[in-house]
Coordinates of C-alpha atoms (C1' of nucleotides) in Angstrom, one line a residue:
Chain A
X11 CA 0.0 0.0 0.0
X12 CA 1.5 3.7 -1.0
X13 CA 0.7 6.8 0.1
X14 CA -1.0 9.1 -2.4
X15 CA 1.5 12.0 -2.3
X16 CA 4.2 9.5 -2.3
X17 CA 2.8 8.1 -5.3
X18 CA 2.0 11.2 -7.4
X19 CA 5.6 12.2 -6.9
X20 CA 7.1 8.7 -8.3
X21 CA 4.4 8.7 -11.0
X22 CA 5.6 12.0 -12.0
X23 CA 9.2 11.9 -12.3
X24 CA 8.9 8.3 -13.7
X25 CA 6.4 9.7 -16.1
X26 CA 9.4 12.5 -17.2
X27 CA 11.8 9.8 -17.5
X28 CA 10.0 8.0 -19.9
X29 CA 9.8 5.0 -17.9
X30 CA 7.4 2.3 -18.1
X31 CA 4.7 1.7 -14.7
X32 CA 3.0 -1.3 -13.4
X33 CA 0.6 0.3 -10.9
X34 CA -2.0 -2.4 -8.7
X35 CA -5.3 -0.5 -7.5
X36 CA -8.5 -0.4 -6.5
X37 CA -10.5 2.3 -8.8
X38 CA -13.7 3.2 -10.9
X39 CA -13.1 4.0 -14.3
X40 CA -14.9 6.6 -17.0
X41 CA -14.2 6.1 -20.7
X42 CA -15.5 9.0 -22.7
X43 CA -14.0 9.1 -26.9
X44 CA -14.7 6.7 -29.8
X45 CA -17.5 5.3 -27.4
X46 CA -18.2 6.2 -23.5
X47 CA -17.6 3.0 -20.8
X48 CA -18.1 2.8 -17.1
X49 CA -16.6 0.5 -14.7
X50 CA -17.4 0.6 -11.4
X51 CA -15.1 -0.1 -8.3
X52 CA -12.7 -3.6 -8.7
X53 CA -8.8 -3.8 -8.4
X54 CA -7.3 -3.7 -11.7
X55 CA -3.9 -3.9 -12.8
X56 CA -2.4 -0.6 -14.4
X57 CA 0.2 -0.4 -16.9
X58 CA 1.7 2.7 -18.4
X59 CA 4.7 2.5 -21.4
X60 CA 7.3 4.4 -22.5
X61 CA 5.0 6.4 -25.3
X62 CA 2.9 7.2 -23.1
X63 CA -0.2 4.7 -23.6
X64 CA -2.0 3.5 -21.6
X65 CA -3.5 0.3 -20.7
X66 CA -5.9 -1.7 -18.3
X67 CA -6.8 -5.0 -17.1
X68 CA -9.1 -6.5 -14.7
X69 CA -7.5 -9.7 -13.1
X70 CA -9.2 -12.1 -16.2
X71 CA -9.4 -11.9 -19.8
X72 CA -7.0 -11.1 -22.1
X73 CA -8.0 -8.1 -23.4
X74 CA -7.7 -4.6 -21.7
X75 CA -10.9 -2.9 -20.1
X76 CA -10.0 0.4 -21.0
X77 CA -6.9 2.1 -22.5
X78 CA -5.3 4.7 -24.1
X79 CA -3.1 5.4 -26.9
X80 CA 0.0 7.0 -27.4
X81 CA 1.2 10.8 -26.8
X82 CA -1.7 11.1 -24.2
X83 CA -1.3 13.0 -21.0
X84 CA -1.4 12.6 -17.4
X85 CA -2.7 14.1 -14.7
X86 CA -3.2 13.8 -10.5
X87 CA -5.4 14.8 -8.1
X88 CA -5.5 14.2 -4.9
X89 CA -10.2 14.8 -4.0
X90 CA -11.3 13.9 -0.9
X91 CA -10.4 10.1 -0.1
X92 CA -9.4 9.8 -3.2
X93 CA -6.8 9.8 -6.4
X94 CA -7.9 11.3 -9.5
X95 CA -5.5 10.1 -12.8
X96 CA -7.2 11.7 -15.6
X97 CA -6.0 10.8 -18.9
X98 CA -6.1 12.9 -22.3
X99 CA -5.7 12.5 -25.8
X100 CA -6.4 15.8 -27.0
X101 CA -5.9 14.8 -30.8
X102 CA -8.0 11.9 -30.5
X103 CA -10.6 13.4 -28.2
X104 CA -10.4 10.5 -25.9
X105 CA -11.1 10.6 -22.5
X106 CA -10.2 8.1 -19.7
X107 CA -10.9 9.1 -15.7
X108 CA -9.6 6.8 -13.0
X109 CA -10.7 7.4 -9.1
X110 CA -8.1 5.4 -7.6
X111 CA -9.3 4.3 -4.0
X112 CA -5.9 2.3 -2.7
X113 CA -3.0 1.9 -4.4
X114 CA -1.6 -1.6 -4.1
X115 CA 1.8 -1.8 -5.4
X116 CA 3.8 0.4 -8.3
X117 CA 6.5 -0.3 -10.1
X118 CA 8.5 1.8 -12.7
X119 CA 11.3 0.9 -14.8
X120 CA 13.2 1.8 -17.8
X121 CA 12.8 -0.5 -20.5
X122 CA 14.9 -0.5 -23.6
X123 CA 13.6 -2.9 -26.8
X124 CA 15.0 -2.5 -30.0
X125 CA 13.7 -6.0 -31.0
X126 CA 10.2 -6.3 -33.4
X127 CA 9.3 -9.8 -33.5
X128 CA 8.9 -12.0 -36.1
X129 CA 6.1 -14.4 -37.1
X130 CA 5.4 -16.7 -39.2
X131 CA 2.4 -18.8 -40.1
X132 CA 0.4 -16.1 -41.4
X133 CA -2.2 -15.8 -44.9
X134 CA 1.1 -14.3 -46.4
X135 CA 2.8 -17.1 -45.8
X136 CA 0.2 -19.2 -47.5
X137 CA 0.2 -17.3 -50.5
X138 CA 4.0 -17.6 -51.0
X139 CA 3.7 -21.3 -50.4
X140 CA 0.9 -21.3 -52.9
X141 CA 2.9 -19.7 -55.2
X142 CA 5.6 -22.3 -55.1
X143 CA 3.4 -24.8 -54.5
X144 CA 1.2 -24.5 -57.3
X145 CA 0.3 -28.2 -57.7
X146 CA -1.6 -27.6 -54.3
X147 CA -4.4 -26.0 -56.2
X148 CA -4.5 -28.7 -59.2
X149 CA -2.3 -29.7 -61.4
X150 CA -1.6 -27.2 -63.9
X151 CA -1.9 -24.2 -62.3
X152 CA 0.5 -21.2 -62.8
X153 CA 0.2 -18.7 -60.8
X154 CA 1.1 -15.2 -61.5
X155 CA 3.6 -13.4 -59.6
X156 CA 1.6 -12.4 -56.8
X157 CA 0.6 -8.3 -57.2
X158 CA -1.1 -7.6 -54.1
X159 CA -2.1 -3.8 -55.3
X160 CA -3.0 -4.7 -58.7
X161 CA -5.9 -2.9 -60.2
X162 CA -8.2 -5.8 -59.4
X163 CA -7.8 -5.2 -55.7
X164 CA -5.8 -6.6 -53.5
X165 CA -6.1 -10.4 -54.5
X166 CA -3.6 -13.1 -52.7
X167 CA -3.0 -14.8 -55.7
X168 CA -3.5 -15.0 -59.5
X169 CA -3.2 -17.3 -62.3
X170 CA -3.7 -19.4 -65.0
X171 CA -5.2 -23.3 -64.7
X172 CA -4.4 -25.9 -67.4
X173 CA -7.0 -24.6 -69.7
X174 CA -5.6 -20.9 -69.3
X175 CA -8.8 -19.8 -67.5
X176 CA -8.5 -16.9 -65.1
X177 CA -8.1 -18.1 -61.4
X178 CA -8.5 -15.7 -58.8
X179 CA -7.5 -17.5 -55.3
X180 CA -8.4 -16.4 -51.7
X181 CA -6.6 -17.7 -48.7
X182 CA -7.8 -18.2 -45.1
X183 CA -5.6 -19.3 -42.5
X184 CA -8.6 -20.3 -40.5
X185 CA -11.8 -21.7 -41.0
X186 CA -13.0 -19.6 -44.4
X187 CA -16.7 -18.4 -43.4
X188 CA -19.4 -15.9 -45.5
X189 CA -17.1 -13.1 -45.4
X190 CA -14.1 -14.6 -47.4
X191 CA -16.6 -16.3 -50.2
X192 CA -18.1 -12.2 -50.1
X193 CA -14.3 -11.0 -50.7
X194 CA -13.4 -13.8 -53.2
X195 CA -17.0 -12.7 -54.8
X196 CA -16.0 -9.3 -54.9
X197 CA -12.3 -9.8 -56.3
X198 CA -13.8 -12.5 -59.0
X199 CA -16.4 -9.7 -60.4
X200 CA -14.0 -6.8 -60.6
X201 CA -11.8 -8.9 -62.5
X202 CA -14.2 -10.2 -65.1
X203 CA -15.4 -6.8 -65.4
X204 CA -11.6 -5.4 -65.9
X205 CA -11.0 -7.8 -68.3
X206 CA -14.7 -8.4 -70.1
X207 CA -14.5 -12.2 -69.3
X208 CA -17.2 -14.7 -69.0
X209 CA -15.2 -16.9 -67.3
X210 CA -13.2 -16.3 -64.0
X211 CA -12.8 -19.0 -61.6
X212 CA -12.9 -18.7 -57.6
X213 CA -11.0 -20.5 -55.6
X214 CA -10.8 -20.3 -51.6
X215 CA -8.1 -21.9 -49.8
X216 CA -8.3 -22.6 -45.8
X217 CA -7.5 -25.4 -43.7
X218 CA -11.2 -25.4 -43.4
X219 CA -14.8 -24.2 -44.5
X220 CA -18.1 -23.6 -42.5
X221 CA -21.1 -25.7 -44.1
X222 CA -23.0 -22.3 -44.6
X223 CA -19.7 -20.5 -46.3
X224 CA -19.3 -23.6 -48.2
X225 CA -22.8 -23.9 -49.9
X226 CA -22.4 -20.3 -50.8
X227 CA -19.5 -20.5 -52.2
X228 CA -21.0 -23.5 -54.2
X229 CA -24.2 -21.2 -55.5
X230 CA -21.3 -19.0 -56.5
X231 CA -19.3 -21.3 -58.9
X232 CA -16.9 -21.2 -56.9
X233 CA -14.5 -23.6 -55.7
X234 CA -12.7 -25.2 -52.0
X235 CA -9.2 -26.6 -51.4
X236 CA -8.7 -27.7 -48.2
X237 CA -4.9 -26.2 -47.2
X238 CA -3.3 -25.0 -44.0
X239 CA -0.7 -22.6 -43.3
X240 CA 3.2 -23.2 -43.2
X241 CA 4.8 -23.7 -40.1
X242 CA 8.5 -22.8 -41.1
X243 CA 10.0 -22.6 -37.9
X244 CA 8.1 -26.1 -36.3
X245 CA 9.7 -27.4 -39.5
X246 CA 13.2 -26.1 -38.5
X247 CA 12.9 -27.2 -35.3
X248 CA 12.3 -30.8 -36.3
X249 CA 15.4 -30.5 -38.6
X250 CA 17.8 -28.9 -35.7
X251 CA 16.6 -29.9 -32.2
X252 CA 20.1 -29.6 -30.3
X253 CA 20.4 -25.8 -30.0
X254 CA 20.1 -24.5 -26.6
X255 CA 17.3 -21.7 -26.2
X256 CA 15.4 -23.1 -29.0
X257 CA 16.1 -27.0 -28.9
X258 CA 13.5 -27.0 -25.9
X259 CA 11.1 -25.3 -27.7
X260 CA 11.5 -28.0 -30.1
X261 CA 10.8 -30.9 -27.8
X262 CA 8.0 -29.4 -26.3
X263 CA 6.9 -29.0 -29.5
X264 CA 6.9 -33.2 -29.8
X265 CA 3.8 -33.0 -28.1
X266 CA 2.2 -34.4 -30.8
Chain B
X102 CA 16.7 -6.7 -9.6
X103 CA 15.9 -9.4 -8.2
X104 CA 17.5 -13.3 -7.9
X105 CA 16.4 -15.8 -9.8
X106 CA 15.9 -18.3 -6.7
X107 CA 13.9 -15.9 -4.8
X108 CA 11.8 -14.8 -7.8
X109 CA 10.8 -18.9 -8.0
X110 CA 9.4 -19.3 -4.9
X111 CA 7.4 -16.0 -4.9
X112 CA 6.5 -16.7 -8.4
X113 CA 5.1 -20.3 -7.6
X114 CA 3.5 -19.3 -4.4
X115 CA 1.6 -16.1 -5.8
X116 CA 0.6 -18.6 -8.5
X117 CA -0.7 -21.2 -6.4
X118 CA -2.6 -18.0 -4.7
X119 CA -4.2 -17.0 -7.8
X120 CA -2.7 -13.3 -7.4
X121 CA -2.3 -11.4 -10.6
X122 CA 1.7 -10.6 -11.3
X123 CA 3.6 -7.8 -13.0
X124 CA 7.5 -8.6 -13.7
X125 CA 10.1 -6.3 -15.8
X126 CA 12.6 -8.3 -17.2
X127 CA 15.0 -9.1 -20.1
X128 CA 14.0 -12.1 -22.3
X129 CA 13.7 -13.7 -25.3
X130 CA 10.5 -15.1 -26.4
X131 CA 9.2 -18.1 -28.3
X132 CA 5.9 -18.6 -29.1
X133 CA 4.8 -22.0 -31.0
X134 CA 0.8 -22.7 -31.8
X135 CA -1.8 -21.0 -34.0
X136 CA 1.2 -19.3 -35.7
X137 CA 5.2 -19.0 -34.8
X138 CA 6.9 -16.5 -33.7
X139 CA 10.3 -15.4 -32.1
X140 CA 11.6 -12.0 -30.7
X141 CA 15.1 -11.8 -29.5
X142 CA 16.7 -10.2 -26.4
X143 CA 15.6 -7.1 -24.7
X144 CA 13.2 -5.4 -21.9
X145 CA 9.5 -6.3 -21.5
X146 CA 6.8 -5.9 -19.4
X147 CA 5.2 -9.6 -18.4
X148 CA 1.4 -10.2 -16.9
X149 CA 0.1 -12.9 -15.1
X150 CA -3.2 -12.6 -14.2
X151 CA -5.9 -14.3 -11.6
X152 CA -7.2 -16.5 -14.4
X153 CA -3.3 -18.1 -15.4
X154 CA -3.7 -15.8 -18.7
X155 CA -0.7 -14.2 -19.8
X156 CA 0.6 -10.9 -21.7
X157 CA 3.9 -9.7 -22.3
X158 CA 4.3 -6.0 -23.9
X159 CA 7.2 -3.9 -25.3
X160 CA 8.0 -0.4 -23.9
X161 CA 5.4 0.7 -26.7
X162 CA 2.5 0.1 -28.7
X163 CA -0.8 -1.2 -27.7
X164 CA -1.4 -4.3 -28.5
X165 CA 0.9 -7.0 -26.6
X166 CA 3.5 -8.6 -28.4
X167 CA 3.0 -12.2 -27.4
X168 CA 0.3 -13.8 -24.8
X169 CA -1.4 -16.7 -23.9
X170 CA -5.1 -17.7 -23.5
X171 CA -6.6 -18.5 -19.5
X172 CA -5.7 -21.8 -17.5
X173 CA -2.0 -21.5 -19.0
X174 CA 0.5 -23.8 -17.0
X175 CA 4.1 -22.4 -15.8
X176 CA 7.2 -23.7 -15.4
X177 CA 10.2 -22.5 -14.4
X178 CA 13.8 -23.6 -14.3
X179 CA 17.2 -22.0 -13.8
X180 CA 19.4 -23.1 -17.0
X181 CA 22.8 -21.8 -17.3
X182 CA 22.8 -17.7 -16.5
X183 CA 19.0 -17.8 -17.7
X184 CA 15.7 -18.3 -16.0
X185 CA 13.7 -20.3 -19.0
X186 CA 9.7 -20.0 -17.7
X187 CA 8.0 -22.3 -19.8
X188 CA 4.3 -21.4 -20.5
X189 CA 1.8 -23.9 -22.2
X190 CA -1.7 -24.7 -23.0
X191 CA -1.8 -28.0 -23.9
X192 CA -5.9 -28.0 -25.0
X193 CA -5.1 -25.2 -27.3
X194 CA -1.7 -26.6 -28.2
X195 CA -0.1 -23.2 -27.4
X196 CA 3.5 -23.2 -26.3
X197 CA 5.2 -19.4 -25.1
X198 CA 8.8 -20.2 -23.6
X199 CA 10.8 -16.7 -22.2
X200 CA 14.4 -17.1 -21.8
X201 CA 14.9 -14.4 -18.7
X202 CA 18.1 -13.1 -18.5
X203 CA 17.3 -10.7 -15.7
X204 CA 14.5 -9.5 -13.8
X205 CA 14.1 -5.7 -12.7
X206 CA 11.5 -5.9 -10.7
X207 CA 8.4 -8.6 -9.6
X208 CA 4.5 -7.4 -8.2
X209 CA 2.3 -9.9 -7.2
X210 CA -1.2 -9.1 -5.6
X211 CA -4.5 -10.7 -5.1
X212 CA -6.9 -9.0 -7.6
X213 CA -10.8 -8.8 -6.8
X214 CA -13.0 -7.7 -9.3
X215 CA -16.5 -8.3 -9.8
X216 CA -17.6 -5.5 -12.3
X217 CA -18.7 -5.5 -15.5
X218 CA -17.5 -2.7 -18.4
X219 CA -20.8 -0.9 -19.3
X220 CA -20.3 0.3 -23.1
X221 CA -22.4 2.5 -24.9
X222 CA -22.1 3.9 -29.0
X223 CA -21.9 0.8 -30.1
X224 CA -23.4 -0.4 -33.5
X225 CA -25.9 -1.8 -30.9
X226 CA -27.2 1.3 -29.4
X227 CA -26.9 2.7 -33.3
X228 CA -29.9 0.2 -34.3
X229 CA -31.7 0.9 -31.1
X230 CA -31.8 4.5 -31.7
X231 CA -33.0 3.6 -35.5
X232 CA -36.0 1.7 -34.1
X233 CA -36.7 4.5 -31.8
X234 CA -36.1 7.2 -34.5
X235 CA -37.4 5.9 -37.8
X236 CA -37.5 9.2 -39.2
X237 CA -33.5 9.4 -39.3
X238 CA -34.1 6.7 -42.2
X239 CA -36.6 8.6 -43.6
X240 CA -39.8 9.9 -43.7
X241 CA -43.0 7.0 -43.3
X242 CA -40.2 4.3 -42.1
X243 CA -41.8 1.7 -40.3
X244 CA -38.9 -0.3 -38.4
X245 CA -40.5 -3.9 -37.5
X246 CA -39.3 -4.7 -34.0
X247 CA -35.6 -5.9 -34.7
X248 CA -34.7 -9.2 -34.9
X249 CA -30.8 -10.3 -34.6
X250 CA -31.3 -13.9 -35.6
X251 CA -33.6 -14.1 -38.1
X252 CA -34.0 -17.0 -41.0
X253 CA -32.5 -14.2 -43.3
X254 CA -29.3 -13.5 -41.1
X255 CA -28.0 -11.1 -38.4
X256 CA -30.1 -8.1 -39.9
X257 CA -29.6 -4.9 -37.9
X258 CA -32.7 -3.1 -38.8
X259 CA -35.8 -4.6 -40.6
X260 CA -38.9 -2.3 -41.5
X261 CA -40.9 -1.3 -44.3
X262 CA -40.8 2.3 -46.1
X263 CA -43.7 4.6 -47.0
X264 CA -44.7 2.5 -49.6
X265 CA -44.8 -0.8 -48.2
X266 CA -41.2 -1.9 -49.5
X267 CA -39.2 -4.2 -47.3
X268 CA -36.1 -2.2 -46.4
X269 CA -32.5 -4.0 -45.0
X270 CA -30.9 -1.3 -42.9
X271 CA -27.2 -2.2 -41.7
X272 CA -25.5 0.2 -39.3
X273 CA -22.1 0.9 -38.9
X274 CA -20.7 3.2 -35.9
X275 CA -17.5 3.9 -38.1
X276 CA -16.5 4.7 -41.7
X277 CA -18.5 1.9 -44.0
X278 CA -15.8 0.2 -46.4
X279 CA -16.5 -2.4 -49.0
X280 CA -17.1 -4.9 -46.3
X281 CA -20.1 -3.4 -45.0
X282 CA -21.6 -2.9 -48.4
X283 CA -20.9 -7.0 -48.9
X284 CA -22.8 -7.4 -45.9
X285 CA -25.6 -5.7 -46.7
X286 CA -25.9 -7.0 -50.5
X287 CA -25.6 -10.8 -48.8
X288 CA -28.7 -10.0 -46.5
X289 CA -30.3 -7.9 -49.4
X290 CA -30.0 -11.0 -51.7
X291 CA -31.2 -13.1 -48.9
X292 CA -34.2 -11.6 -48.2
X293 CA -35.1 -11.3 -51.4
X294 CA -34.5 -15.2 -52.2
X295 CA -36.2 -15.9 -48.7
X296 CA -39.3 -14.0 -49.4
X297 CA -39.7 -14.2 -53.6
X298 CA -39.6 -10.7 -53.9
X299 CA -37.8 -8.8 -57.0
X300 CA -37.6 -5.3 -54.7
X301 CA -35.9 -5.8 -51.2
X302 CA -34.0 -1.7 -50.4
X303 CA -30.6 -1.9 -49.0
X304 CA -29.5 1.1 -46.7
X305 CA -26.5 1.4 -44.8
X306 CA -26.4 3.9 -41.9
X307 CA -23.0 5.0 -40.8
X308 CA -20.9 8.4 -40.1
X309 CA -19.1 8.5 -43.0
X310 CA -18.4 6.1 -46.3
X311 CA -15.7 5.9 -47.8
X312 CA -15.9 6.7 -52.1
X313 CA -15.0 3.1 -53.3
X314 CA -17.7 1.9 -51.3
X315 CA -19.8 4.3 -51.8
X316 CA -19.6 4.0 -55.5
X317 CA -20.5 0.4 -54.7
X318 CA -23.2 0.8 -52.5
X319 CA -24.9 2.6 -55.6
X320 CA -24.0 0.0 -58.2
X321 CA -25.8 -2.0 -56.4
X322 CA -28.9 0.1 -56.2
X323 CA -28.5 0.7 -52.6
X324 CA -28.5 3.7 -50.2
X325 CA -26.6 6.0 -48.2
X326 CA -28.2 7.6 -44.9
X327 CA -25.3 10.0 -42.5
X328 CA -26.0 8.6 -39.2
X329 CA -23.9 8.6 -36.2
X330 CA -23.6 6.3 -33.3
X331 CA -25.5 7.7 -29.9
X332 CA -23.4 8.8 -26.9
X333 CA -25.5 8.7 -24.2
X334 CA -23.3 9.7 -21.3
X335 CA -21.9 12.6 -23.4
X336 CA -25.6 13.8 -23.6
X337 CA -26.3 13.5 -20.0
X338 CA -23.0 15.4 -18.9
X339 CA -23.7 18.1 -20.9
X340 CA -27.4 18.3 -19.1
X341 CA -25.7 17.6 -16.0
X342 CA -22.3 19.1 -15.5
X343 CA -22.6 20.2 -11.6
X344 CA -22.0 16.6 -10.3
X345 CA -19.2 14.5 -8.6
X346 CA -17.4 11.9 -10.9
X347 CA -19.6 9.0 -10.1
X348 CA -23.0 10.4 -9.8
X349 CA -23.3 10.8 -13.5
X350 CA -22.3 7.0 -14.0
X351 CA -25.1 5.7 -12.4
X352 CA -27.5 7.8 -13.9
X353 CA -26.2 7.8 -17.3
X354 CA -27.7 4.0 -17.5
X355 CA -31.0 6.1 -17.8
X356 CA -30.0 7.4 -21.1
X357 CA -33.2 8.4 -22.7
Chain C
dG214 C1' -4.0 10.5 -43.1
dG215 C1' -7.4 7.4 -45.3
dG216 C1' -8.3 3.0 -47.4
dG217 C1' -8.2 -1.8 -47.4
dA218 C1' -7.2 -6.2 -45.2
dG219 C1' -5.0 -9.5 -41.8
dA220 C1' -4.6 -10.9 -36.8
dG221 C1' -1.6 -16.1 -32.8
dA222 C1' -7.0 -11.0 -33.3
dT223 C1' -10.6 -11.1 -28.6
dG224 C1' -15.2 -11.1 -26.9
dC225 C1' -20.1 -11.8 -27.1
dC226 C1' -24.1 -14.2 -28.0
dG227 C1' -26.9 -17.9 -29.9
dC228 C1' -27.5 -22.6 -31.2
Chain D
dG58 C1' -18.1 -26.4 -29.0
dC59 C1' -18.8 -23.8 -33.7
dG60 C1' -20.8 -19.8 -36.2
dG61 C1' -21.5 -15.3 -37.2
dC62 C1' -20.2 -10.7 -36.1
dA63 C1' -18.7 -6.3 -33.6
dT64 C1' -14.6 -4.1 -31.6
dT65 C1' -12.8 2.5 -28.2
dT66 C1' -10.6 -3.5 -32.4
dC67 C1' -4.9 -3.0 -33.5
dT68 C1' -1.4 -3.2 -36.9
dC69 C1' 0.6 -3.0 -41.3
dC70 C1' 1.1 -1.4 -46.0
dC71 C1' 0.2 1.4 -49.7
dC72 C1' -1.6 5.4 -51.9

DNA sequence: GGGGAGAGATGCCGC
DNA sequence: GCGGCATTTCTCCCC
């Protein structure tokens, strides 16, 4: 438990500093900007980074109750038994007022991270292996280079089948539902009407379908190919599994 | 800072507790399930909350850089000059391993929290204030009483116009893209197959639209109305501006 | 800064 | 559990 004027003057020269805050508390909460929240009294966990964003969490759930973006501003107030932090984005109009009842614990610290991380797995991923994969659509595909800003939209990949019919492919790296067959739909008619064709086929490519999404894209004309995305570095780690760091990540990967 | 064998044991029992954490530290991450991903060395901010969900964050940004889902298990172990804390989820198949090469500073605290975030201007409140304002549609709108799950789909606003014609209204509380107009032409063309009628009106209420979609919306025959999203607490403070911070919560439930 | 689309999206609700 | 959809989505990339 900290005192409030203790508090206010760590929070301050922490806040200066640039440093990053962990703060535990008891405190109501008023959201008022792209929408307008209230939370009434429950201890939440408090964090504050370097850029000055904010962020809270209530002790379950992943996602944050309430937070703030970047570049907003701080201010405290001790009123009557309590702690005001009002926060302020001024550009963004956003609004966040915290009534802190007890103060828990804080922590500060400088961080320094210079890292961004890398990830692999994703619908990018897919496309590429797509692309050099092309036999995973049917034999005789050939796709096009992949042009995500081409003037048909922004279509994961494009090509040719055997018969040298357009192909216009859309891939999900999770269960494809209504609103991929709409974007394939949409990306299929702009392209037969930039080229005048009759004929364009469809094809959606996830590691699976929902029955509704699937019939739909039936009605369409359009076609399913049941693929899932790459996992390059699960596939690395299989290759190489006596390296220190990762070489446990590897076995516990061998859960399967 | 803080050693690694003292750090273990409060670590473990604050876990066994059920107390939400908050460590600074150096690491490297690993993450292995839905996707990969890998972030070398450098300072972070780690949560562990009530519910054995975790979230790590970078001095900046919003959105945490790695994470894992509720009912997570730990591990740790001292290996070489590193702490490794193994996190998994074996039902989920979600493996997060840290390689901690120091710790700055450790919280732990029992969290209690029984409140619930009370949101309003969502697309939600949007519809409601359509059904309770058909005249923002238009003039003679008769909104039938809405119906989220109907045979035709997840329809926001259902009604007939002045002249008897079914009318499909979707809202959106931000800037409508191509995806809304989709959505709209899928319940459009659903309610028109449903009920075997050639002339089914498709409206989509939002703040703002952008060109491409609005150029869209009226390929398709369909219509534009300037609506924005209600913000009922923002309505009663400006009534009300005389009262303490929480007084206006309470009340604000009373919105209309 | 807006538009367009993915995300290890998360969360909610309904079946 | 899956399905469908909103989100103070957030983030990225390109124009």
């Amino acid at each position: 438990m900290i005192g409030f004027h203790e508090f206010i003057s760590e929070f301050n020269d922490a806040l200066s500093r640039c440093e990053s805050m962990a703060i535990f508390a008891r405190c109501e909460i008023v959201y008022s900007g792209r929408a307008e929240s209230q939370l009434l009294s429950g201890d939440r966990m408090l964090l504050i980074k370097s850029d000055k964003s904010m962020l809270i969490h209530q002790p379950t759930g992943s996602a944050p109750v309430n937070w703030m973006k970047e570049d907003s501003d701080y201010a405290l107030d001790i009123e009557g038994d309590s702690l005001m932090l009002r926060v302020r984005n001024l550009p963004l109009k956003e609004y966040l007022d915290i009534k802190i009842e007890e103060i828990y614990s804080f922590s500060r610290q400088k961080l320094e991270d210079g890292q961004k991380i890398i990830i692999t797995g994703s619908e990018r991923d897919m496309s590429d292996m797509i692309l050099e994969n092309p036999e995973l659509i049917e034999k005789g595909f050939k796709p096009l280079s992949r042009e995500e800003h081409t003037k048909y939209g922004f279509i994961d990949v494009f090509g040719y089948d055997a018969n040298n019919v357009l192909v216009v492919i859309e891939a999900k790296r999770y269960s494809a539902d209504f609103k991929a067959v709409s974007q394939l739909r949409r990306y299929v008619e702009k392209v037969r009407k930039s080229k005048g064709l009759e004929k364009v086929r469809g094809i959606l490519a996830a590691p699976q379908i929902s029955a509704n999404a699937e019939k739909m894209l039936h009605d369409f004309g359009f076609e399913y190919r049941k693929i899932s995305p790459p996992k390059y570095m699960e596939r690395f780690h299989k290759k190489q599994s006596n390296l220190n760091f990762f070489s446990d990540k590897k076995d516990s990967k061998n859960h399967d």
